[in-house]
mmCIF file of C-alpha atoms and ligand atoms in Angstrom:
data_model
loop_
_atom_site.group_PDB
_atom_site.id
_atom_site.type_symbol
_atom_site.label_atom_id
_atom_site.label_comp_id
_atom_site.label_asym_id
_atom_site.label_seq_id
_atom_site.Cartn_x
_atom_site.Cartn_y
_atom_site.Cartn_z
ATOM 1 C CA UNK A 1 -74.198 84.726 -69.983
ATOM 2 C CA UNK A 2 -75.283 87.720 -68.057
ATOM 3 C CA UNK A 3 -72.809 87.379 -65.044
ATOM 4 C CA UNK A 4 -70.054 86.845 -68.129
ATOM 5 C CA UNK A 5 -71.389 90.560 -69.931
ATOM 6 C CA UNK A 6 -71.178 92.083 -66.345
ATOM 7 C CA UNK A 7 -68.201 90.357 -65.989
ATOM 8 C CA UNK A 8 -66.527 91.785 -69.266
ATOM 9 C CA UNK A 9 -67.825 95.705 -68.301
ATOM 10 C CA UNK A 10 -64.578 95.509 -65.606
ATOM 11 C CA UNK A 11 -66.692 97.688 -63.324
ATOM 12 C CA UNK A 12 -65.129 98.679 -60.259
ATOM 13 C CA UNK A 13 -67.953 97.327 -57.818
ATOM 14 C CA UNK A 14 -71.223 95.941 -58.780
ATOM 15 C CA UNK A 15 -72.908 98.754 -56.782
ATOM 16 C CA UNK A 16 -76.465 99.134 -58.098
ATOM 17 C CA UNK A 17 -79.114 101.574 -58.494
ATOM 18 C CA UNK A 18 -81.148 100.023 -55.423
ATOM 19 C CA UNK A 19 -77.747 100.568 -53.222
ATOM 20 C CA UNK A 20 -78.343 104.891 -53.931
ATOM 21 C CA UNK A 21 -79.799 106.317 -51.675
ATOM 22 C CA UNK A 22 -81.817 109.005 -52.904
ATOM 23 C CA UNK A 23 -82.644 110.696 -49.968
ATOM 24 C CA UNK A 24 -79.308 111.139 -49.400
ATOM 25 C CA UNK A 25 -78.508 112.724 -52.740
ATOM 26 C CA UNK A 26 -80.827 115.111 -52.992
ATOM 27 C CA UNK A 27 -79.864 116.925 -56.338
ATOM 28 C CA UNK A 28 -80.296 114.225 -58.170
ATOM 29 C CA UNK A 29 -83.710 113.945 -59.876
ATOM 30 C CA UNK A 30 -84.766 109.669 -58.775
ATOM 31 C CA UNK A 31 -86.758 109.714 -62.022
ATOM 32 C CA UNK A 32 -84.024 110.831 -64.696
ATOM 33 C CA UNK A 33 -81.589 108.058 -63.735
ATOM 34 C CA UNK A 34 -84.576 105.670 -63.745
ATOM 35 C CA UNK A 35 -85.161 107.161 -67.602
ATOM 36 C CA UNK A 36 -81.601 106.259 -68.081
ATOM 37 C CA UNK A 37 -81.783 102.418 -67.035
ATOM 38 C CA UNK A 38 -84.744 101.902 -69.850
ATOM 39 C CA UNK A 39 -81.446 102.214 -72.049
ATOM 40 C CA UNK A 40 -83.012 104.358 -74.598
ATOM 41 C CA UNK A 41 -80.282 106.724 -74.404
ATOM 42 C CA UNK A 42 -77.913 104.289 -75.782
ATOM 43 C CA UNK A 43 -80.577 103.486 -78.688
ATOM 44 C CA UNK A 44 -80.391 107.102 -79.543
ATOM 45 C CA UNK A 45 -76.299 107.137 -78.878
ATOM 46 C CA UNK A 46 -76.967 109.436 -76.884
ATOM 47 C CA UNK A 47 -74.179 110.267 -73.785
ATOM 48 C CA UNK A 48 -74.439 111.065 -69.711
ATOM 49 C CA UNK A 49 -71.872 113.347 -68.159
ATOM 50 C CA UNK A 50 -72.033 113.215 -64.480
ATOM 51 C CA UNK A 51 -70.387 116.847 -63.107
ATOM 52 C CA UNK A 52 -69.805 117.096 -59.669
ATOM 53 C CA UNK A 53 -67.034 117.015 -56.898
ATOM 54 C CA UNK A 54 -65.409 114.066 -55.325
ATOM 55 C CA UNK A 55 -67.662 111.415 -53.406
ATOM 56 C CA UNK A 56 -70.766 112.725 -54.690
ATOM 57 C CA UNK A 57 -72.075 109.123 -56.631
ATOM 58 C CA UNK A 58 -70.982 109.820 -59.715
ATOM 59 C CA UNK A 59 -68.744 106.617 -60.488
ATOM 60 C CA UNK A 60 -72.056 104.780 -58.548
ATOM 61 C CA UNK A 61 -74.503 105.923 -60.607
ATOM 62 C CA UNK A 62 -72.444 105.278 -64.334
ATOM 63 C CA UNK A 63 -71.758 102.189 -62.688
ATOM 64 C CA UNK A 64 -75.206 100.779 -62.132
ATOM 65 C CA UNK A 65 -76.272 102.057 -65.474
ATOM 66 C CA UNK A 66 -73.245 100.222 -67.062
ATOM 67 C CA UNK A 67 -74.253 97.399 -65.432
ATOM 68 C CA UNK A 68 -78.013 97.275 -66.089
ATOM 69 C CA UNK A 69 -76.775 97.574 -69.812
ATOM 70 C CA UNK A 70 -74.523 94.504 -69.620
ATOM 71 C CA UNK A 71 -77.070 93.019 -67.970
ATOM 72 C CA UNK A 72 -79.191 93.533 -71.056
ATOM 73 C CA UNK A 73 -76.499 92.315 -73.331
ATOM 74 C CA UNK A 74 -75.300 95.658 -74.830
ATOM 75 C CA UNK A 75 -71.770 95.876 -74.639
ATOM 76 C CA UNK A 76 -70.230 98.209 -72.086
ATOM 77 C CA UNK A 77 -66.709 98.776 -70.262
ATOM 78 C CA UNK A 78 -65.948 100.444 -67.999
ATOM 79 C CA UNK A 79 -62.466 102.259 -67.702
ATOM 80 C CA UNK A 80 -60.720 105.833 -65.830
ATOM 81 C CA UNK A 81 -60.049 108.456 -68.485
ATOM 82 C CA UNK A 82 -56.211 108.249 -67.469
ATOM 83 C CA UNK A 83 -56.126 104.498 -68.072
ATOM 84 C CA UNK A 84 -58.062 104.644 -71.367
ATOM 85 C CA UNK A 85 -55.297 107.229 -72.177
ATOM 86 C CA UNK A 86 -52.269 105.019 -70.841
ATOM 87 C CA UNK A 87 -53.599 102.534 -73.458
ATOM 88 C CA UNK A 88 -53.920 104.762 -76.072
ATOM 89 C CA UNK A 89 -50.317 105.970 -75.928
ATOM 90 C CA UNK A 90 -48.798 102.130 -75.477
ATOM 91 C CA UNK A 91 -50.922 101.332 -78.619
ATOM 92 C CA UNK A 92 -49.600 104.140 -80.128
ATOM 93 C CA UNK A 93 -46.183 102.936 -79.266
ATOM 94 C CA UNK A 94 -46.696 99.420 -80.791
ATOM 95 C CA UNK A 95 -48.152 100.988 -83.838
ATOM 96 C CA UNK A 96 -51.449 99.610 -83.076
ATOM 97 C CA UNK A 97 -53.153 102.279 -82.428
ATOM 98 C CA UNK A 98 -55.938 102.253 -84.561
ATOM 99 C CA UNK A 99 -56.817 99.282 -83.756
ATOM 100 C CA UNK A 100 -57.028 100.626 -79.893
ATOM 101 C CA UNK A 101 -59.407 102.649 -81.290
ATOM 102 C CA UNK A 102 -61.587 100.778 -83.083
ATOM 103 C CA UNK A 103 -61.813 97.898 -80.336
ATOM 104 C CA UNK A 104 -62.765 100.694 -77.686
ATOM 105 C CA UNK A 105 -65.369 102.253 -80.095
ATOM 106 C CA UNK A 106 -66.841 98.834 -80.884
ATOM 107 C CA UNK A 107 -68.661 99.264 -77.040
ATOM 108 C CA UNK A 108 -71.799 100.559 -77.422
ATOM 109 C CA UNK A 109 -71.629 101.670 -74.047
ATOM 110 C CA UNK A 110 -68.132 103.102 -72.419
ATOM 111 C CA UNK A 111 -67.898 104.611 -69.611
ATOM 112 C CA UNK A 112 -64.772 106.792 -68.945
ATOM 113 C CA UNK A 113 -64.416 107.552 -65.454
ATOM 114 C CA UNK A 114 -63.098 110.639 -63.888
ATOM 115 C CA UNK A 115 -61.738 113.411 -66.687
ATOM 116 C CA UNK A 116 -59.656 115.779 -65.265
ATOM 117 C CA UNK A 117 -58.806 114.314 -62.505
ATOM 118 C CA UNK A 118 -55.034 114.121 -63.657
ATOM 119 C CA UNK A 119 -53.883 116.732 -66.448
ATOM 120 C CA UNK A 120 -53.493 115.459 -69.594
ATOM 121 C CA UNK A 121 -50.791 116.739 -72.145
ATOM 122 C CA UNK A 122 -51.596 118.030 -75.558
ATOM 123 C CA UNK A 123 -50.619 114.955 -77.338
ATOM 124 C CA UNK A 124 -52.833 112.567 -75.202
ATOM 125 C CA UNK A 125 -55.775 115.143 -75.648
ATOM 126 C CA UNK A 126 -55.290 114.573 -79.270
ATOM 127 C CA UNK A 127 -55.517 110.406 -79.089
ATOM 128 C CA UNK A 128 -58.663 111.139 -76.459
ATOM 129 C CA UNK A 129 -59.877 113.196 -79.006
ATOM 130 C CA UNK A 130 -59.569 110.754 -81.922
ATOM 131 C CA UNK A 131 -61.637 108.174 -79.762
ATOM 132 C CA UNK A 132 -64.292 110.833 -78.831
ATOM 133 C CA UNK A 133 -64.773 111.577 -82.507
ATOM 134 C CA UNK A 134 -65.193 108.042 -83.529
ATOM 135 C CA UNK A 135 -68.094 107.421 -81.059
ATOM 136 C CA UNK A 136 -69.616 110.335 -81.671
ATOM 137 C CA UNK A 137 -73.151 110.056 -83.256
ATOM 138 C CA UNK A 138 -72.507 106.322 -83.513
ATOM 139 C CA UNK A 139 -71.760 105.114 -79.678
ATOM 140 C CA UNK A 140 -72.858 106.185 -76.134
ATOM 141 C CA UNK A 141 -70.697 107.280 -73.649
ATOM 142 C CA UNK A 142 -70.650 108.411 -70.191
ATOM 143 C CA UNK A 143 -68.606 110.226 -68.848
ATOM 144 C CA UNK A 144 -68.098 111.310 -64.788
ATOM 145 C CA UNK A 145 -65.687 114.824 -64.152
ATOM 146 C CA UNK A 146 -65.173 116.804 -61.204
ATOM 147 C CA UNK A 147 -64.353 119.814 -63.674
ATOM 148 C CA UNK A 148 -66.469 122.345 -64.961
ATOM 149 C CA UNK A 149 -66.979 122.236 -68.687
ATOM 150 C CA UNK A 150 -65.804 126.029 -69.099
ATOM 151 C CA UNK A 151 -62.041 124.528 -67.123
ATOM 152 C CA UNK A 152 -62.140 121.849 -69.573
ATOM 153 C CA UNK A 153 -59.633 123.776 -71.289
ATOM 154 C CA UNK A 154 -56.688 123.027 -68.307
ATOM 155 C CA UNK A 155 -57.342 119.963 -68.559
ATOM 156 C CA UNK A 156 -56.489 119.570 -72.088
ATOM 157 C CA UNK A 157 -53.828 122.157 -72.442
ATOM 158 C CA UNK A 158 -55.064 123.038 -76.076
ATOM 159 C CA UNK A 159 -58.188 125.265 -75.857
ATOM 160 C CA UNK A 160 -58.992 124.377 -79.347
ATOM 161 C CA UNK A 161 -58.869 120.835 -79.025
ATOM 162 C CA UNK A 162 -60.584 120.581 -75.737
ATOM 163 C CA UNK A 163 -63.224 122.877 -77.789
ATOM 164 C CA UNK A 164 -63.703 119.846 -80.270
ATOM 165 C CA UNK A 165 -64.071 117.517 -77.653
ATOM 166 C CA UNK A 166 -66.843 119.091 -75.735
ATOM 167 C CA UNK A 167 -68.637 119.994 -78.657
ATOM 168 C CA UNK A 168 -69.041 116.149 -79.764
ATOM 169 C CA UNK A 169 -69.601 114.951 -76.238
ATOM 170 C CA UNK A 170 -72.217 117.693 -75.548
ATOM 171 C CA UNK A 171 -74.053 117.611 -78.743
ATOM 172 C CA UNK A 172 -76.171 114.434 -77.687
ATOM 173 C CA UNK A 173 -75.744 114.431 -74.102
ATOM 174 C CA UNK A 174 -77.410 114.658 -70.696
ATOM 175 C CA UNK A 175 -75.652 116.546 -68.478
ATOM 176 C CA UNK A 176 -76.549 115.310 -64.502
ATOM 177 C CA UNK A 177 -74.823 118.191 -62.333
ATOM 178 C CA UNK A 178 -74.541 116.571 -58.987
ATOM 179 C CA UNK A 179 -73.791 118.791 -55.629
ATOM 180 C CA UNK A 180 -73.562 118.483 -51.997
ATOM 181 C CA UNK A 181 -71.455 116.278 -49.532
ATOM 182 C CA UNK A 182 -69.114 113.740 -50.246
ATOM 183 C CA UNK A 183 -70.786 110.813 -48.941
ATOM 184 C CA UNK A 184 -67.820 109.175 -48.469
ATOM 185 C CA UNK A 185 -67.285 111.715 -45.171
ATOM 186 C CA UNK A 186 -71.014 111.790 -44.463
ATOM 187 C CA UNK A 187 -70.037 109.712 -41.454
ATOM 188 C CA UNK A 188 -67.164 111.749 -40.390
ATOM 189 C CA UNK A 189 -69.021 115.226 -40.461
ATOM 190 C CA UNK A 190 -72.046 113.875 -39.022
ATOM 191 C CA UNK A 191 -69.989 113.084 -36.224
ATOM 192 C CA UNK A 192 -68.573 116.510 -35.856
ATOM 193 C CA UNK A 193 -71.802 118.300 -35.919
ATOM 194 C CA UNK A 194 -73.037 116.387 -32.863
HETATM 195 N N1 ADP B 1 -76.338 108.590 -52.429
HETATM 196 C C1 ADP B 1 -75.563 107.510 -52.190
HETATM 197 N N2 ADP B 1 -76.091 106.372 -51.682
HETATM 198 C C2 ADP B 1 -75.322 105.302 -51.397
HETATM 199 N N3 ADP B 1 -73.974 105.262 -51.598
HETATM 200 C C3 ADP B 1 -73.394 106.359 -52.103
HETATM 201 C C4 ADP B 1 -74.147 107.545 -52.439
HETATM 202 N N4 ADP B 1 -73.298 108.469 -52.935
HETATM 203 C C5 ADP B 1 -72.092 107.893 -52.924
HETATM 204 N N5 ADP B 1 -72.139 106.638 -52.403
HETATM 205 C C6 ADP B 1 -70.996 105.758 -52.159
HETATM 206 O O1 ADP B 1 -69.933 106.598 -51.715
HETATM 207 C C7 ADP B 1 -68.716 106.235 -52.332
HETATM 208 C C8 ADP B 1 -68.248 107.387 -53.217
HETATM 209 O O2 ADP B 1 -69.118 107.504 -54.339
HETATM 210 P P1 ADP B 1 -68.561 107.609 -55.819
HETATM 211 O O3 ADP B 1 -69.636 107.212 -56.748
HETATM 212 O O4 ADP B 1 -67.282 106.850 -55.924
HETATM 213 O O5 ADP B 1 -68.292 109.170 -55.889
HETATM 214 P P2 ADP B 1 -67.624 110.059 -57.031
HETATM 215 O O6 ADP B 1 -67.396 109.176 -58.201
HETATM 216 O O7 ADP B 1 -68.612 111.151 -57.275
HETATM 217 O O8 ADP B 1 -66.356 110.578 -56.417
HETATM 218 C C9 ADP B 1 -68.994 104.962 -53.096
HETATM 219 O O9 ADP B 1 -68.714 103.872 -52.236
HETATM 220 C C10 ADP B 1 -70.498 105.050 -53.383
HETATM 221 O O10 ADP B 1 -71.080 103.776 -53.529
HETATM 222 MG MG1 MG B 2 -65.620 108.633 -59.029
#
């Protein structure tokens, strides 16, 4: 039952809390993400946005938080923003697009990896949009970027609906700002500092 719910979350590794190293990532605070594996954030729908640039841990740490949820039985998936959208627009397509949206808001945990890494036009912003607005208050959600929330607006294309969109994610949400080296490299520019 449990390696079925993890199963169902389609993470993209089953990377785990205990696999961060802390002392790595020092700008994280160790006993916020702990807070967030008690779950009560998702009792209180409320939502995580992990900000930061590229290798940082974001995708890790949603990850082992999505898992320690499915883990626990609540319902989470995993997916990146520009699939999510991709789906969106076929449903659309196949005039089945509200029921897209209410199967993805039925989650009570999604996470929706990387906004912004791709643009996204004005008419996908609006299907994100209607998806955002359906969780909100109801559903958690968390969400990694590598944009700033004030250049949310390129992303979207349409100030005033990117506007909308932040407001409902940030109403309820814990915003983890994450800086420093890409870990990913860590290897790499250790070696070139020797
Ligand atoms: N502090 C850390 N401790 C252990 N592994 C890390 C840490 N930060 C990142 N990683 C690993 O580095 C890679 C990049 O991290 P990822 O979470 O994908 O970054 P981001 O989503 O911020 O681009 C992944 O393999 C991840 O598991
Ligand atoms: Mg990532």
């Amino acid at each position: 039952m449990i390696q079925s719910m993890v199963k169902v979350g389609a993470f993209p590794h089953l990377k785990e809390m205990k696999d961060f190293d802390f002392s790595f990532q020092t700008s994280v605070n160790q006993q916020q993400i702990l807070d967030f594996l008690t779950l009560r954030f998702i009792e209180k729908n409320e939502n995580i946005v992990f900000l930061g640039p590229s290798g940082v841990g974001k995708t890790h740490l949603a990850t082992s938080i999505g898992i320690t949820a499915a883990k626990k039985r609540t319902s989470t998936y995993f997916i990146k923003c520009h699939d999510l959208i991709q789906n969106l627009k076929r449903a659309r397509l196949e005039n089945r697009l509200e029921a897209r949206l209410k199967h993805y808001t039925k989650y009570k945990l999604l996470i929706m990896d990387e906004i912004g890494c791709l643009p996204i036009d004005a008419e996908d912003a609006k299907l994100f949009f209607q998806l955002i607005d359906m969780r909100y208050e109801k559903r958690s959600t968390i969400l990694t970027t590598n944009v700033n929330f004030k250049s949310w607006d390129e992303i979207f294309q349409e100030p005033k609906l990117a506007n909308a969109i932040l407001d409902r994610i940030l109403h309820h949400a814990t915003v983890v700002t994450i800086v420093g080296e890409s870990y990913r490299l860590k290897n790499h520019l250790a070696k070139e500092n020797e």
